XYZ file of C-alpha atoms in Angstrom:
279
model
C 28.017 32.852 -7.468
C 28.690 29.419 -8.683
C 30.063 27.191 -6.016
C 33.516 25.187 -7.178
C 33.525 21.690 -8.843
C 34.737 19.315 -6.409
C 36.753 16.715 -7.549
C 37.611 14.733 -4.725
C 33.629 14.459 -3.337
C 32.730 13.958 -7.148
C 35.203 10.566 -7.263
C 34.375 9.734 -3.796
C 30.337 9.778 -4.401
C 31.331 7.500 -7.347
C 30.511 3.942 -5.706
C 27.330 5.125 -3.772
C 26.008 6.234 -6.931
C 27.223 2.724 -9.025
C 25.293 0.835 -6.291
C 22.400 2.618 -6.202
C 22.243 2.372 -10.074
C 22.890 -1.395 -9.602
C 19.842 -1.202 -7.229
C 17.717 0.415 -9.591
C 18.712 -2.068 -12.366
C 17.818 -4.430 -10.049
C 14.696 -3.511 -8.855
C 13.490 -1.958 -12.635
C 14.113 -4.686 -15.083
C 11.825 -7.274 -14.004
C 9.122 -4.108 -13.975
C 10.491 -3.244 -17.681
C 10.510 -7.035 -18.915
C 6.772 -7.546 -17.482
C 5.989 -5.015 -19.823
C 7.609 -5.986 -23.029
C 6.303 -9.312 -22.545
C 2.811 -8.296 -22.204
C 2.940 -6.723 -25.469
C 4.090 -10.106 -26.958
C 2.021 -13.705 -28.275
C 2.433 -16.791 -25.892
C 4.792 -18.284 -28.690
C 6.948 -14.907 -28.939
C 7.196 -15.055 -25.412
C 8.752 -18.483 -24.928
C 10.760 -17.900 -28.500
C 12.527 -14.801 -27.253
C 11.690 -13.095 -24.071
C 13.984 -10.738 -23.750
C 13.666 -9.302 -26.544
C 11.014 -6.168 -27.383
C 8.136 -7.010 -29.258
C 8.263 -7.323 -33.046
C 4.365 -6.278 -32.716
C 3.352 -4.554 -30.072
C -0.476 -5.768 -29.483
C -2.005 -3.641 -27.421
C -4.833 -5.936 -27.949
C -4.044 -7.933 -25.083
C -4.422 -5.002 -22.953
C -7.825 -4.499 -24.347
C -8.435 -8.766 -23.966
C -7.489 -8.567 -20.480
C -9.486 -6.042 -19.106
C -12.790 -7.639 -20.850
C -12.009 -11.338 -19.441
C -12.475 -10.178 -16.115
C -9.394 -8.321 -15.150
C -12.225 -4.934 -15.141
C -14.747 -6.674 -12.578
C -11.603 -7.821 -9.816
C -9.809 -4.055 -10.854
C -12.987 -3.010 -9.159
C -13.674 -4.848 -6.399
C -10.067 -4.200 -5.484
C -10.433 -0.321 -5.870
C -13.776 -1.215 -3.244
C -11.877 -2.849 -0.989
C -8.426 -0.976 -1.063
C -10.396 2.153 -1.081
C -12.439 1.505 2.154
C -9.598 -0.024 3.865
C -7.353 2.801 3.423
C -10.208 5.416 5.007
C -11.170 3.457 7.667
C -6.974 2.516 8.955
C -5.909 5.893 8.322
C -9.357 7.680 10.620
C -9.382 4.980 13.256
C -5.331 5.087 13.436
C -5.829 8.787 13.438
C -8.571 8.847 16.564
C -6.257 6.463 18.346
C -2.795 8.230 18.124
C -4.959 11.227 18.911
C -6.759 9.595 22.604
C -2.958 8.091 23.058
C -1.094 11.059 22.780
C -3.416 14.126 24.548
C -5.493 11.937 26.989
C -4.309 10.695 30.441
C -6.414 7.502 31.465
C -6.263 4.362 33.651
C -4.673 1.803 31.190
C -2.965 3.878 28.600
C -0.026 2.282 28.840
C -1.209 -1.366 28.967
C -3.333 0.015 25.642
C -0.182 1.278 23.756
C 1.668 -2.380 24.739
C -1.306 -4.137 23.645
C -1.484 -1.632 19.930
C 2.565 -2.916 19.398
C 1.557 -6.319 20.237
C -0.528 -6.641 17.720
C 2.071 -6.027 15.105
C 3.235 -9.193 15.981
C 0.310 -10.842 15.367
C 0.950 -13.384 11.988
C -2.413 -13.187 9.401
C -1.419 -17.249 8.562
C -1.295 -18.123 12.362
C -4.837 -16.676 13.156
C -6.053 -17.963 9.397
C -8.734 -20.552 11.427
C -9.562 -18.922 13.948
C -10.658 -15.651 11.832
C -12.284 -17.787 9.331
C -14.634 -19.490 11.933
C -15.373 -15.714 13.401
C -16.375 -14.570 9.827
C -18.197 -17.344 9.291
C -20.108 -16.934 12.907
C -20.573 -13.282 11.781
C -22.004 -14.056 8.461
C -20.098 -11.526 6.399
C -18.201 -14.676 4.424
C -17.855 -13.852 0.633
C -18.674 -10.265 1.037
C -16.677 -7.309 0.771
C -16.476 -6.819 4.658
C -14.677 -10.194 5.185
C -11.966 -8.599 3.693
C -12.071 -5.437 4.498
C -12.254 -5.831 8.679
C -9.435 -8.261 8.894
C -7.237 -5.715 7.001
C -7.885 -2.907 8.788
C -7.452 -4.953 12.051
C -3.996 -5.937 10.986
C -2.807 -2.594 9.377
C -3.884 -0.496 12.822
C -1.325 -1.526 14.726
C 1.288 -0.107 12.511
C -0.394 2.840 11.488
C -1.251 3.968 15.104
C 2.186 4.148 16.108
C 3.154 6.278 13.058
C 0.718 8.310 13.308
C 1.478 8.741 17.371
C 4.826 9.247 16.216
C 3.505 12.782 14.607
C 0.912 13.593 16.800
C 3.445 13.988 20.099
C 5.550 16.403 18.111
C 2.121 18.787 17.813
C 2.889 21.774 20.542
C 0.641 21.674 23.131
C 0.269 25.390 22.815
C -1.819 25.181 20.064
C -4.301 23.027 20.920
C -4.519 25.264 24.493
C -4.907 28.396 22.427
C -7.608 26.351 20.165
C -9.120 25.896 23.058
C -9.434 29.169 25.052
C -10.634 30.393 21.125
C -13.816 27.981 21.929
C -12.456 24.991 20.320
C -13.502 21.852 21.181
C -11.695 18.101 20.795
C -12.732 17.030 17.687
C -12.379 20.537 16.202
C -8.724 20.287 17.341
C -8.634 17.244 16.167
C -9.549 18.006 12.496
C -8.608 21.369 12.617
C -5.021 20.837 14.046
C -3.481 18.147 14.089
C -5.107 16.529 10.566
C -3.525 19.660 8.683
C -0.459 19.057 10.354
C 0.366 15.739 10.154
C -1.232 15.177 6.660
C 2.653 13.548 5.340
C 2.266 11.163 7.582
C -1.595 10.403 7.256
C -0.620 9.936 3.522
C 1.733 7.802 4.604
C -0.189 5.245 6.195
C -2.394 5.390 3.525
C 0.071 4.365 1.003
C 1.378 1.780 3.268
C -2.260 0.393 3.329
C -3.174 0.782 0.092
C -0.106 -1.450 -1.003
C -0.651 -4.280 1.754
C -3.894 -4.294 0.484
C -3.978 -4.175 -3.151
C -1.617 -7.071 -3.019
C -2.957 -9.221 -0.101
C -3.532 -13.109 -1.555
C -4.619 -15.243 1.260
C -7.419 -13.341 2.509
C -8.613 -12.894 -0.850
C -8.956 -16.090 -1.767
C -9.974 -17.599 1.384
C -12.701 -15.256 2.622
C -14.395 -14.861 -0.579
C -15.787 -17.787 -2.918
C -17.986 -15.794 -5.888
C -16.138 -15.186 -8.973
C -17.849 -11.594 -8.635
C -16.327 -10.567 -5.372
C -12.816 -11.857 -5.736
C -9.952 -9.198 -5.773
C -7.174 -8.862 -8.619
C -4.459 -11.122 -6.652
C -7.268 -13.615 -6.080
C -8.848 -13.335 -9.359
C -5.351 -13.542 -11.597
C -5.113 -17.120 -10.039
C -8.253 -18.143 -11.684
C -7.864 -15.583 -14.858
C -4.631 -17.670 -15.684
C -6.781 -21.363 -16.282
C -9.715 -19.538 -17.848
C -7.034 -18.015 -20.386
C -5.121 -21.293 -20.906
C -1.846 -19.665 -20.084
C -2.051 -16.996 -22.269
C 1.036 -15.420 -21.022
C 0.953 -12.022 -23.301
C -2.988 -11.173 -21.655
C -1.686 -12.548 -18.282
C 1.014 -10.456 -18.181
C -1.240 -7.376 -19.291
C -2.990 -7.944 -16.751
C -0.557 -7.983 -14.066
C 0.315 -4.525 -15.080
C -2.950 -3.475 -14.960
C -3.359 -4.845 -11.430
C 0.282 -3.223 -10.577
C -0.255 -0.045 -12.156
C -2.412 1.754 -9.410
C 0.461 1.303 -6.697
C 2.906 1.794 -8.876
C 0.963 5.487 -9.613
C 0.196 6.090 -5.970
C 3.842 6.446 -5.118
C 5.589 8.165 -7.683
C 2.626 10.576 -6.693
C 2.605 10.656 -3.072
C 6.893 9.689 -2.885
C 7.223 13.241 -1.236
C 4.584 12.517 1.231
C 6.078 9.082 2.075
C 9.501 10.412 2.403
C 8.516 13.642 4.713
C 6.012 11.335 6.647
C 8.384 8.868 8.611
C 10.590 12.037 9.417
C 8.190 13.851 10.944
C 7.119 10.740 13.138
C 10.672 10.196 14.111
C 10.832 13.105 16.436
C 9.563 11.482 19.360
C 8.330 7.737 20.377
């Protein structure tokens, strides 16, 4: 049976929906003229911008990618990729020790894991550079990928805690009277369970860093190494401000992230719920 139109909640739903179309105008149209523009010639560009293309050249697509956007899409897939496993399993173990183990300290530990979320990347910029450099990883892959997943485990911990307290003890008892041991209840349990949220701080990583800048180009000198944020700063001289190409390949470089989420929105959505049981 059809439920009744109502009239009233129709008209009174009428100015949350205008302002989250104005939002999504908003937010959409600088997306939407990116990619008209990189469709477009340098000259139709500055001629008309706002405008669609009166040829759309894929061309610069195709001109993009073989300049060099292909070599920094990759080393940002390396990087992003890597980051993202090692946050998410190292938040993971953590939330896991934090939430089911009782040890001298715990509590200093947790303070200490939401300290570091105050912790500023630019403030600590010197500091971490002259520990990379003592390391000797500068201008490889791991000077970028350590420092991110020090920065992003803070955050991610807590979410993941967040979920992990909500798990029913009962469970992990009965896993173990069935001969279970920690780490089987670990990945057995409370992985499955808690997977919207683990896909969660995935995304969250992923799009810190995919986008990160000052890393990028301070920890990492070779041309061959340097990430897509990094690497568009120097793509832009060696093209002479060829806007059309530049533009194609900022879509290029936003497209990934932009894919990730409309893939894994549900996941982000259901994952901060089901952390926000308990704290």
């Amino acid at each position: 049976m059809k439920k009744p139109f109502r009239y009233k909640s129709a008209v009174q739903g009428i100015p949350l929906f205008s302002i989250l179309i104005f939002y999504f105008i908003i937010i959409a149209y600088p997306l939407f003229w990116m990619v008209i523009n990189s469709f477009k010639t340098t000259e139709e560009i500055f001629a008309n911008s706002w405008a669609l293309p009166q040829n759309w050249l894929v061309s610069n697509y195709a001109h993009a990618w073989e300049t060099g956007i292909s070599g920094y899409f990759l080393n940002s897939t390396i990087v992003t990729i890597s980051t993202c496993l090692l946050t998410v399993f190292l938040s993971a173990l953590g939330a896991y020790g934090l939430t089911r183990f009782e040890f001298k300290g715990k509590n200093t530990l947790l303070i200490i894991c939401m300290a570091g979320m105050m912790l500023s990347p630019q403030v600590s910029l010197v500091p971490l550079y002259k520990l990379i450099q003592a390391l000797g990883i500068h201008d490889t892959y791991l000077a970028l990928i350590l420092p991110y997943v020090a920065y992003r485990i803070p955050i991610t911990i807590l979410l993941i805690r967040a979920a992990f307290l909500d798990v029913p003890k009962e469970l992990e008892e009965s896993a173990f009277l069935d001969g279970c041991n920690t780490w089987t209840v670990f990945t057995k349990i409370f992985i499955p369970l808690n997977l919207p949220i683990l896909l969660t701080g995935v995304v969250l990583t992923a799009y810190f860093t995919w986008n990160e800048f000052m890393f990028a180009l301070i920890f990492v000198d070779s041309e061959a190494l340097k990430t897509i944020p990094a690497g568009l700063m120097q793509f832009r001289d060696a093209l002479q401000t060829n806007w059309g190409v530049l533009l194609a390949g900022l879509m290029i470089s936003a497209a990934p992230i932009i894919i990730l989420f409309l893939f894994m929105q549900k996941y982000f959505i259901r994952g901060p719920a089901s952390g926000s049981v308990k704290g």
